[in-house]
């Protein structure tokens, strides 16, 4: 998995699917280390409940041994982002 992550842009969000049929959405700025992926989780999917977006992102460590797929995703705009763009 680490070879794949080296090719992904760290300035984009990261969607990580696990072997437990769960998916986490990490904010941009995530980091890959020898044992896993570290970052701020801003969303979570379990295939019973659907997607849950966290009000406050939480620190997370995802061990490489549980990762099925890791791909970039574009983070949705927040109200703060929209307001600062409107002010320009």
N, CA, C and O atoms as a Tinker XYZ file with bonds, in Angstrom:
   352  protein
     1  N      0.822000   -1.203000    0.000000    73     2
     2  CA     0.000000    0.000000    0.000000    64     1     3
     3  C      0.859000    1.257000    0.000000    63     2     4     5
     4  O      0.466000    2.262000   -0.592000    81     3
     5  N      2.018000    1.227000    0.647000    73     3     6
     6  CA     2.810000    2.451000    0.757000    64     5     7
     7  C      3.265000    2.953000   -0.598000    63     6     8     9
     8  O      3.367000    4.166000   -0.785000    81     7
     9  N      3.546000    2.069000   -1.561000    73     7    10
    10  CA     3.939000    2.510000   -2.890000    64     9    11
    11  C      2.860000    3.338000   -3.564000    63    10    12    13
    12  O      3.155000    4.309000   -4.260000    81    11
    13  N      1.604000    2.949000   -3.355000    73    11    14
    14  CA     0.480000    3.682000   -3.939000    64    13    15
    15  C      0.344000    5.046000   -3.293000    63    14    16    17
    16  O      0.148000    6.044000   -3.987000    81    15
    17  N      0.447000    5.103000   -1.973000    73    15    18
    18  CA     0.265000    6.368000   -1.271000    64    17    19
    19  C      1.331000    7.384000   -1.634000    63    18    20    21
    20  O      1.064000    8.585000   -1.610000    81    19
    21  N      2.530000    6.935000   -1.967000    73    19    22
    22  CA     3.590000    7.867000   -2.347000    64    21    23
    23  C      3.212000    8.678000   -3.577000    63    22    24    25
    24  O      3.717000    9.784000   -3.772000    81    23
    25  N      2.328000    8.139000   -4.407000    73    23    26
    26  CA     1.930000    8.822000   -5.638000    64    25    27
    27  C      0.761000    9.781000   -5.435000    63    26    28    29
    28  O      0.456000   10.573000   -6.327000    81    27
    29  N      0.105000    9.724000   -4.282000    73    27    30
    30  CA    -1.088000   10.550000   -4.066000    64    29    31
    31  C     -0.721000   11.925000   -3.510000    63    30    32    33
    32  O      0.212000   12.044000   -2.716000    81    31
    33  N     -1.454000   12.969000   -3.926000    73    31    34
    34  CA    -1.164000   14.325000   -3.431000    64    33    35
    35  C     -1.628000   14.512000   -1.986000    63    34    36    37
    36  O     -2.786000   14.240000   -1.666000    81    35
    37  N     -0.734000   14.971000   -1.120000    73    35    38
    38  CA    -1.076000   15.188000    0.289000    64    37    39
    39  C     -1.916000   16.444000    0.487000    63    38    40    41
    40  O     -2.466000   16.659000    1.567000    81    39
    41  N     -2.018000   17.279000   -0.553000    73    39    42
    42  CA    -2.808000   18.500000   -0.400000    64    41    43
    43  C     -4.283000   18.278000   -0.750000    63    42    44    45
    44  O     -5.060000   19.232000   -0.789000    81    43
    45  N     -4.668000   17.033000   -1.002000    73    43    46
    46  CA    -6.078000   16.695000   -1.218000    64    45    47
    47  C     -6.528000   15.798000   -0.078000    63    46    48    49
    48  O     -5.708000   15.225000    0.639000    81    47
    49  N     -7.833000   15.684000    0.079000    73    47    50
    50  CA    -8.356000   14.748000    1.060000    64    49    51
    51  C     -8.046000   13.321000    0.631000    63    50    52    53
    52  O     -7.688000   13.079000   -0.522000    81    51
    53  N     -8.183000   12.380000    1.553000    73    51    54
    54  CA    -7.899000   10.977000    1.270000    64    53    55
    55  C     -9.080000   10.137000    1.744000    63    54    56    57
    56  O     -9.502000   10.231000    2.897000    81    55
    57  N     -9.610000    9.308000    0.829000    73    55    58
    58  CA   -10.670000    8.360000    1.193000    64    57    59
    59  C    -10.006000    7.003000    1.384000    63    58    60    61
    60  O     -9.333000    6.502000    0.482000    81    59
    61  N    -10.197000    6.410000    2.555000    73    59    62
    62  CA    -9.538000    5.153000    2.893000    64    61    63
    63  C    -10.593000    4.096000    3.199000    63    62    64    65
    64  O    -11.351000    4.216000    4.161000    81    63
    65  N    -10.628000    3.050000    2.357000    73    63    66
    66  CA   -11.528000    1.925000    2.584000    64    65    67
    67  C    -10.771000    0.839000    3.325000    63    66    68    69
    68  O     -9.644000    0.502000    2.964000    81    67
    69  N    -11.393000    0.289000    4.370000    73    67    70
    70  CA   -10.753000   -0.722000    5.207000    64    69    71
    71  C    -11.298000   -2.112000    4.902000    63    70    72    73
    72  O    -12.344000   -2.254000    4.270000    81    71
    73  N    -10.582000   -3.131000    5.356000    73    71    74
    74  CA   -11.031000   -4.507000    5.168000    64    73    75
    75  C    -12.212000   -4.863000    6.070000    63    74    76    77
    76  O    -12.730000   -5.978000    5.998000    81    75
    77  N    -12.639000   -3.931000    6.911000    73    75    78
    78  CA   -13.799000   -4.121000    7.792000    64    77    79
    79  C    -15.071000   -3.511000    7.187000    63    78    80    81
    80  O    -16.079000   -3.365000    7.877000    81    79
    81  N    -15.019000   -3.156000    5.892000    73    79    82
    82  CA   -16.138000   -2.525000    5.183000    64    81    83
    83  C    -16.504000   -1.164000    5.755000    63    82    84    85
    84  O    -17.667000   -0.761000    5.713000    81    83
    85  N    -15.526000   -0.464000    6.284000    73    83    86
    86  CA   -15.693000    0.905000    6.748000    64    85    87
    87  C    -14.852000    1.807000    5.851000    63    86    88    89
    88  O    -13.876000    1.360000    5.248000    81    87
    89  N    -15.234000    3.064000    5.768000    73    87    90
    90  CA   -14.483000    4.037000    4.989000    64    89    91
    91  C    -14.336000    5.311000    5.810000    63    90    92    93
    92  O    -15.286000    5.767000    6.446000    81    91
    93  N    -13.134000    5.876000    5.787000    73    91    94
    94  CA   -12.873000    7.146000    6.462000    64    93    95
    95  C    -12.465000    8.184000    5.427000    63    94    96    97
    96  O    -11.788000    7.868000    4.448000    81    95
    97  N    -12.882000    9.423000    5.653000    73    95    98
    98  CA   -12.479000   10.554000    4.831000    64    97    99
    99  C    -11.536000   11.408000    5.653000    63    98   100   101
   100  O    -11.918000   11.933000    6.698000    81    99
   101  N    -10.306000   11.549000    5.185000    73    99   102
   102  CA    -9.295000   12.342000    5.883000    64   101   103
   103  C     -9.115000   13.679000    5.185000    63   102   104   105
   104  O     -9.164000   13.763000    3.958000    81   103
   105  N     -8.905000   14.723000    5.976000    73   103   106
   106  CA    -8.655000   16.052000    5.427000    64   105   107
   107  C     -7.286000   16.089000    4.764000    63   106   108   109
   108  O     -6.440000   15.231000    5.016000    81   107
   109  N     -7.076000   17.081000    3.920000    73   107   110
   110  CA    -5.763000   17.256000    3.305000    64   109   111
   111  C     -4.716000   17.444000    4.393000    63   110   112   113
   112  O     -5.026000   17.890000    5.498000    81   111
   113  N     -3.490000   17.105000    4.073000    73   111   114
   114  CA    -2.413000   17.196000    5.047000    64   113   115
   115  C     -2.149000   15.887000    5.767000    63   114   116   117
   116  O     -1.326000   15.848000    6.681000    81   115
   117  N     -2.825000   14.816000    5.381000    73   115   118
   118  CA    -2.577000   13.502000    5.988000    64   117   119
   119  C     -1.129000   13.101000    5.746000    63   118   120   121
   120  O     -0.470000   13.636000    4.854000    81   119
   121  N     -0.639000   12.164000    6.539000    73   119   122
   122  CA     0.750000   11.726000    6.413000    64   121   123
   123  C      0.808000   10.206000    6.413000    63   122   124   125
   124  O      0.052000    9.538000    7.118000    81   123
   125  N      1.712000    9.678000    5.616000    73   123   126
   126  CA     1.945000    8.242000    5.605000    64   125   127
   127  C      3.228000    7.961000    6.365000    63   126   128   129
   128  O      4.248000    8.612000    6.138000    81   127
   129  N      3.177000    6.991000    7.266000    73   127   130
   130  CA     4.368000    6.540000    7.981000    64   129   131
   131  C      4.529000    5.060000    7.715000    63   130   132   133
   132  O      3.697000    4.460000    7.035000    81   131
   133  N      5.576000    4.464000    8.235000    73   131   134
   134  CA     5.871000    3.064000    7.921000    64   133   135
   135  C      4.755000    2.109000    8.342000    63   134   136   137
   136  O      4.579000    1.065000    7.713000    81   135
   137  N      3.995000    2.442000    9.394000    73   135   138
   138  CA     2.973000    1.525000    9.886000    64   137   139
   139  C      1.551000    1.893000    9.497000    63   138   140   141
   140  O      0.637000    1.092000    9.695000    81   139
   141  N      1.337000    3.093000    8.946000    73   139   142
   142  CA    -0.030000    3.459000    8.609000    64   141   143
   143  C     -0.182000    4.881000    8.097000    63   142   144   145
   144  O      0.788000    5.557000    7.754000    81   143
   145  N     -1.429000    5.304000    8.060000    73   143   146
   146  CA    -1.811000    6.632000    7.578000    64   145   147
   147  C     -2.327000    7.419000    8.776000    63   146   148   149
   148  O     -3.149000    6.919000    9.544000    81   147
   149  N     -1.847000    8.643000    8.935000    73   147   150
   150  CA    -2.224000    9.482000   10.069000    64   149   151
   151  C     -2.827000   10.775000    9.534000    63   150   152   153
   152  O     -2.349000   11.327000    8.543000    81   151
   153  N     -3.877000   11.256000   10.192000    73   151   154
   154  CA    -4.478000   12.502000    9.747000    64   153   155
   155  C     -5.690000   12.860000   10.573000    63   154   156   157
   156  O     -5.901000   12.330000   11.664000    81   155
   157  N     -6.487000   13.775000   10.032000    73   155   158
   158  CA    -7.726000   14.214000   10.667000    64   157   159
   159  C     -8.899000   13.638000    9.897000    63   158   160   161
   160  O     -9.071000   13.931000    8.714000    81   159
   161  N     -9.706000   12.822000   10.559000    73   159   162
   162  CA   -10.889000   12.242000    9.928000    64   161   163
   163  C    -12.028000   13.238000    9.998000    63   162   164   165
   164  O    -12.336000   13.768000   11.065000    81   163
   165  N    -12.655000   13.491000    8.855000    73   163   166
   166  CA   -13.790000   14.421000    8.840000    64   165   167
   167  C    -15.086000   13.722000    8.461000    63   166   168   169
   168  O    -16.153000   14.335000    8.489000    81   167
   169  N    -15.003000   12.436000    8.106000    73   167   170
   170  CA   -16.195000   11.681000    7.777000    64   169   171
   171  C    -15.951000   10.200000    7.907000    63   170   172   173
   172  O    -14.811000    9.735000    7.902000    81   171
   173  N    -17.056000    9.454000    8.027000    73   171   174
   174  CA   -16.982000    8.018000    8.252000    64   173   175
   175  C    -18.180000    7.368000    7.567000    63   174   176   177
   176  O    -19.287000    7.906000    7.591000    81   175
   177  N    -17.951000    6.217000    6.962000    73   175   178
   178  CA   -19.044000    5.469000    6.347000    64   177   179
   179  C    -19.045000    4.067000    6.920000    63   178   180   181
   180  O    -18.018000    3.389000    6.927000    81   179
   181  N    -20.199000    3.636000    7.400000    73   179   182
   182  CA   -20.391000    2.201000    7.567000    64   181   183
   183  C    -21.589000    1.885000    6.691000    63   182   184   185
   184  O    -22.505000    2.698000    6.570000    81   183
   185  N    -21.588000    0.745000    6.098000    73   183   186
   186  CA   -22.548000    0.479000    5.038000    64   185   187
   187  C    -23.930000    0.114000    5.545000    63   186   188   189
   188  O    -24.796000   -0.277000    4.763000    81   187
   189  N    -24.147000    0.239000    6.871000    73   187   190
   190  CA   -25.470000    0.068000    7.443000    64   189   191
   191  C    -26.096000    1.441000    7.656000    63   190   192   193
   192  O    -27.242000    1.679000    7.273000    81   191
   193  N    -25.326000    2.349000    8.278000    73   191   194
   194  CA   -25.820000    3.680000    8.632000    64   193   195
   195  C    -25.637000    4.710000    7.522000    63   194   196   197
   196  O    -26.374000    5.695000    7.475000    81   195
   197  N    -24.675000    4.505000    6.632000    73   195   198
   198  CA   -24.370000    5.494000    5.607000    64   197   199
   199  C    -23.234000    6.402000    6.059000    63   198   200   201
   200  O    -22.465000    6.055000    6.955000    81   199
   201  N    -23.138000    7.574000    5.426000    73   199   202
   202  CA   -22.019000    8.477000    5.720000    64   201   203
   203  C    -22.374000    9.428000    6.860000    63   202   204   205
   204  O    -23.488000    9.945000    6.940000    81   203
   205  N    -21.405000    9.642000    7.729000    73   203   206
   206  CA   -21.530000   10.595000    8.831000    64   205   207
   207  C    -20.397000   11.595000    8.699000    63   206   208   209
   208  O    -19.229000   11.205000    8.685000    81   207
   209  N    -20.722000   12.889000    8.602000    73   207   210
   210  CA   -19.693000   13.940000    8.573000    64   209   211
   211  C    -19.523000   14.454000    9.986000    63   210   212   213
   212  O    -20.500000   14.816000   10.642000    81   211
   213  N    -18.293000   14.489000   10.456000    73   211   214
   214  CA   -18.003000   14.936000   11.806000    64   213   215
   215  C    -18.055000   16.457000   11.876000    63   214   216   217
   216  O    -17.577000   17.143000   10.972000    81   215
   217  N    -18.633000   16.979000   12.948000    73   215   218
   218  CA   -18.668000   18.422000   13.150000    64   217   219
   219  C    -17.241000   18.944000   13.372000    63   218   220   221
   220  O    -16.859000   19.978000   12.825000    81   219
   221  N    -16.471000   18.224000   14.171000    73   219   222
   222  CA   -15.072000   18.568000   14.429000    64   221   223
   223  C    -14.207000   17.389000   13.999000    63   222   224   225
   224  O    -14.393000   16.283000   14.507000    81   223
   225  N    -13.270000   17.591000   13.083000    73   223   226
   226  CA   -12.390000   16.498000   12.666000    64   225   227
   227  C    -11.625000   15.921000   13.851000    63   226   228   229
   228  O    -11.245000   16.643000   14.772000    81   227
   229  N    -11.406000   14.619000   13.813000    73   227   230
   230  CA   -10.714000   13.934000   14.908000    64   229   231
   231  C     -9.449000   13.253000   14.389000    63   230   232   233
   232  O     -9.420000   12.758000   13.263000    81   231
   233  N     -8.411000   13.232000   15.214000    73   231   234
   234  CA    -7.171000   12.553000   14.834000    64   233   235
   235  C     -7.430000   11.070000   14.673000    63   234   236   237
   236  O     -8.185000   10.467000   15.435000    81   235
   237  N     -6.783000   10.485000   13.652000    73   235   238
   238  CA    -6.962000    9.059000   13.411000    64   237   239
   239  C     -5.657000    8.461000   12.901000    63   238   240   241
   240  O     -4.876000    9.118000   12.214000    81   239
   241  N     -5.446000    7.208000   13.254000    73   239   242
   242  CA    -4.337000    6.419000   12.717000    64   241   243
   243  C     -4.947000    5.163000   12.125000    63   242   244   245
   244  O     -5.681000    4.445000   12.804000    81   243
   245  N     -4.650000    4.896000   10.872000    73   243   246
   246  CA    -5.183000    3.724000   10.184000    64   245   247
   247  C     -3.999000    2.839000    9.808000    63   246   248   249
   248  O     -3.129000    3.247000    9.038000    81   247
   249  N     -3.973000    1.645000   10.348000    73   247   250
   250  CA    -2.857000    0.742000   10.098000    64   249   251
   251  C     -2.897000    0.198000    8.668000    63   250   252   253
   252  O     -3.956000   -0.183000    8.170000    81   251
   253  N     -1.753000    0.166000    8.025000    73   251   254
   254  CA    -1.658000   -0.299000    6.640000    64   253   255
   255  C     -2.272000   -1.680000    6.439000    63   254   256   257
   256  O     -2.828000   -1.957000    5.377000    81   255
   257  N     -2.179000   -2.543000    7.437000    73   255   258
   258  CA    -2.669000   -3.915000    7.293000    64   257   259
   259  C     -4.179000   -3.981000    7.085000    63   258   260   261
   260  O     -4.687000   -5.003000    6.624000    81   259
   261  N     -4.912000   -2.909000    7.415000    73   259   262
   262  CA    -6.370000   -2.901000    7.261000    64   261   263
   263  C     -6.844000   -2.135000    6.025000    63   262   264   265
   264  O     -8.039000   -2.128000    5.731000    81   263
   265  N     -5.933000   -1.495000    5.301000    73   263   266
   266  CA    -6.320000   -0.651000    4.170000    64   265   267
   267  C     -6.532000   -1.488000    2.913000    63   266   268   269
   268  O     -5.628000   -2.196000    2.471000    81   267
   269  N     -7.745000   -1.403000    2.335000    73   267   270
   270  CA    -8.027000   -2.046000    1.050000    64   269   271
   271  C     -7.754000   -1.082000   -0.095000    63   270   272   273
   272  O     -7.194000   -1.473000   -1.119000    81   271
   273  N     -8.146000    0.171000    0.075000    73   271   274
   274  CA    -8.040000    1.158000   -0.994000    64   273   275
   275  C     -7.869000    2.535000   -0.388000    63   274   276   277
   276  O     -8.537000    2.879000    0.587000    81   275
   277  N     -6.969000    3.326000   -0.968000    73   275   278
   278  CA    -6.788000    4.715000   -0.546000    64   277   279
   279  C     -6.713000    5.564000   -1.803000    63   278   280   281
   280  O     -5.827000    5.372000   -2.635000    81   279
   281  N     -7.643000    6.503000   -1.942000    73   279   282
   282  CA    -7.696000    7.359000   -3.126000    64   281   283
   283  C     -7.971000    8.798000   -2.714000    63   282   284   285
   284  O     -8.605000    9.039000   -1.686000    81   283
   285  N     -7.500000    9.758000   -3.508000    73   283   286
   286  CA    -7.796000   11.158000   -3.177000    64   285   287
   287  C     -9.268000   11.484000   -3.400000    63   286   288   289
   288  O     -9.928000   10.866000   -4.236000    81   287
   289  N     -9.766000   12.434000   -2.666000    73   287   290
   290  CA   -11.114000   12.959000   -2.879000    64   289   291
   291  C    -11.079000   14.446000   -2.622000    63   290   292   293
   292  O    -10.261000   14.933000   -1.841000    81   291
   293  N    -11.954000   15.157000   -3.271000    73   291   294
   294  CA   -11.993000   16.604000   -3.135000    64   293   295
   295  C    -12.889000   16.972000   -1.970000    63   294   296   297
   296  O    -14.076000   16.646000   -1.951000    81   295
   297  N    -12.305000   17.654000   -1.000000    73   295   298
   298  CA   -13.063000   18.036000    0.187000    64   297   299
   299  C    -14.159000   19.024000   -0.178000    63   298   300   301
   300  O    -13.930000   19.941000   -0.968000    81   299
   301  N    -15.357000   18.846000    0.395000    73   299   302
   302  CA   -16.445000   19.794000    0.101000    64   301   303
   303  C    -16.136000   21.164000    0.692000    63   302   304   305
   304  O    -15.425000   21.282000    1.690000    81   303
   305  N    -16.681000   22.187000    0.062000    73   303   306
   306  CA   -16.488000   23.538000    0.590000    64   305   307
   307  C    -17.240000   23.686000    1.893000    63   306   308   309
   308  O    -18.336000   23.149000    2.050000    81   307
   309  N    -16.655000   24.413000    2.827000    73   307   310
   310  CA   -17.327000   24.698000    4.093000    64   309   311
   311  C    -17.903000   26.107000    4.026000    63   310   312   313
   312  O    -17.578000   26.873000    3.118000    81   311
   313  N    -18.732000   26.438000    4.960000    73   311   314
   314  CA   -19.294000   27.796000    5.017000    64   313   315
   315  C    -18.178000   28.820000    5.129000    63   314   316   317
   316  O    -18.258000   29.881000    4.509000    81   315
   317  N    -17.134000   28.529000    5.907000    73   315   318
   318  CA   -16.022000   29.460000    6.074000    64   317   319
   319  C    -15.331000   29.703000    4.742000    63   318   320   321
   320  O    -14.992000   30.839000    4.410000    81   319
   321  N    -15.120000   28.631000    3.979000    73   319   322
   322  CA   -14.485000   28.767000    2.666000    64   321   323
   323  C    -15.336000   29.629000    1.750000    63   322   324   325
   324  O    -14.823000   30.519000    1.073000    81   323
   325  N    -16.647000   29.363000    1.729000    73   323   326
   326  CA   -17.548000   30.122000    0.854000    64   325   327
   327  C    -17.554000   31.592000    1.239000    63   326   328   329
   328  O    -17.526000   32.455000    0.361000    81   327
   329  N    -17.592000   31.900000    2.541000    73   327   330
   330  CA   -17.638000   33.282000    2.979000    64   329   331
   331  C    -16.369000   34.028000    2.592000    63   330   332   333
   332  O    -16.441000   35.181000    2.168000    81   331
   333  N    -15.206000   33.393000    2.730000    73   331   334
   334  CA   -13.965000   34.083000    2.405000    64   333   335
   335  C    -13.848000   34.304000    0.900000    63   334   336   337
   336  O    -13.260000   35.299000    0.476000    81   335
   337  N    -14.397000   33.393000    0.074000    73   335   338
   338  CA   -14.371000   33.585000   -1.368000    64   337   339
   339  C    -15.324000   34.694000   -1.780000    63   338   340   341
   340  O    -15.027000   35.459000   -2.697000    81   339
   341  N    -16.481000   34.787000   -1.101000    73   339   342
   342  CA   -17.459000   35.838000   -1.431000    64   341   343
   343  C    -16.920000   37.225000   -1.102000    63   342   344   345
   344  O    -17.299000   38.203000   -1.747000    81   343
   345  N    -16.049000   37.322000   -0.115000    73   343   346
   346  CA   -15.516000   38.615000    0.308000    64   345   347
   347  C    -14.523000   39.183000   -0.691000    63   346   348   349
   348  O    -14.226000   40.377000   -0.647000    81   347
   349  N    -13.999000   38.354000   -1.595000    73   347   350
   350  CA   -12.994000   38.825000   -2.575000    64   349   351
   351  C    -13.593000   39.714000   -3.622000    63   350   352
   352  O    -12.883000   40.188000   -4.510000    81   351
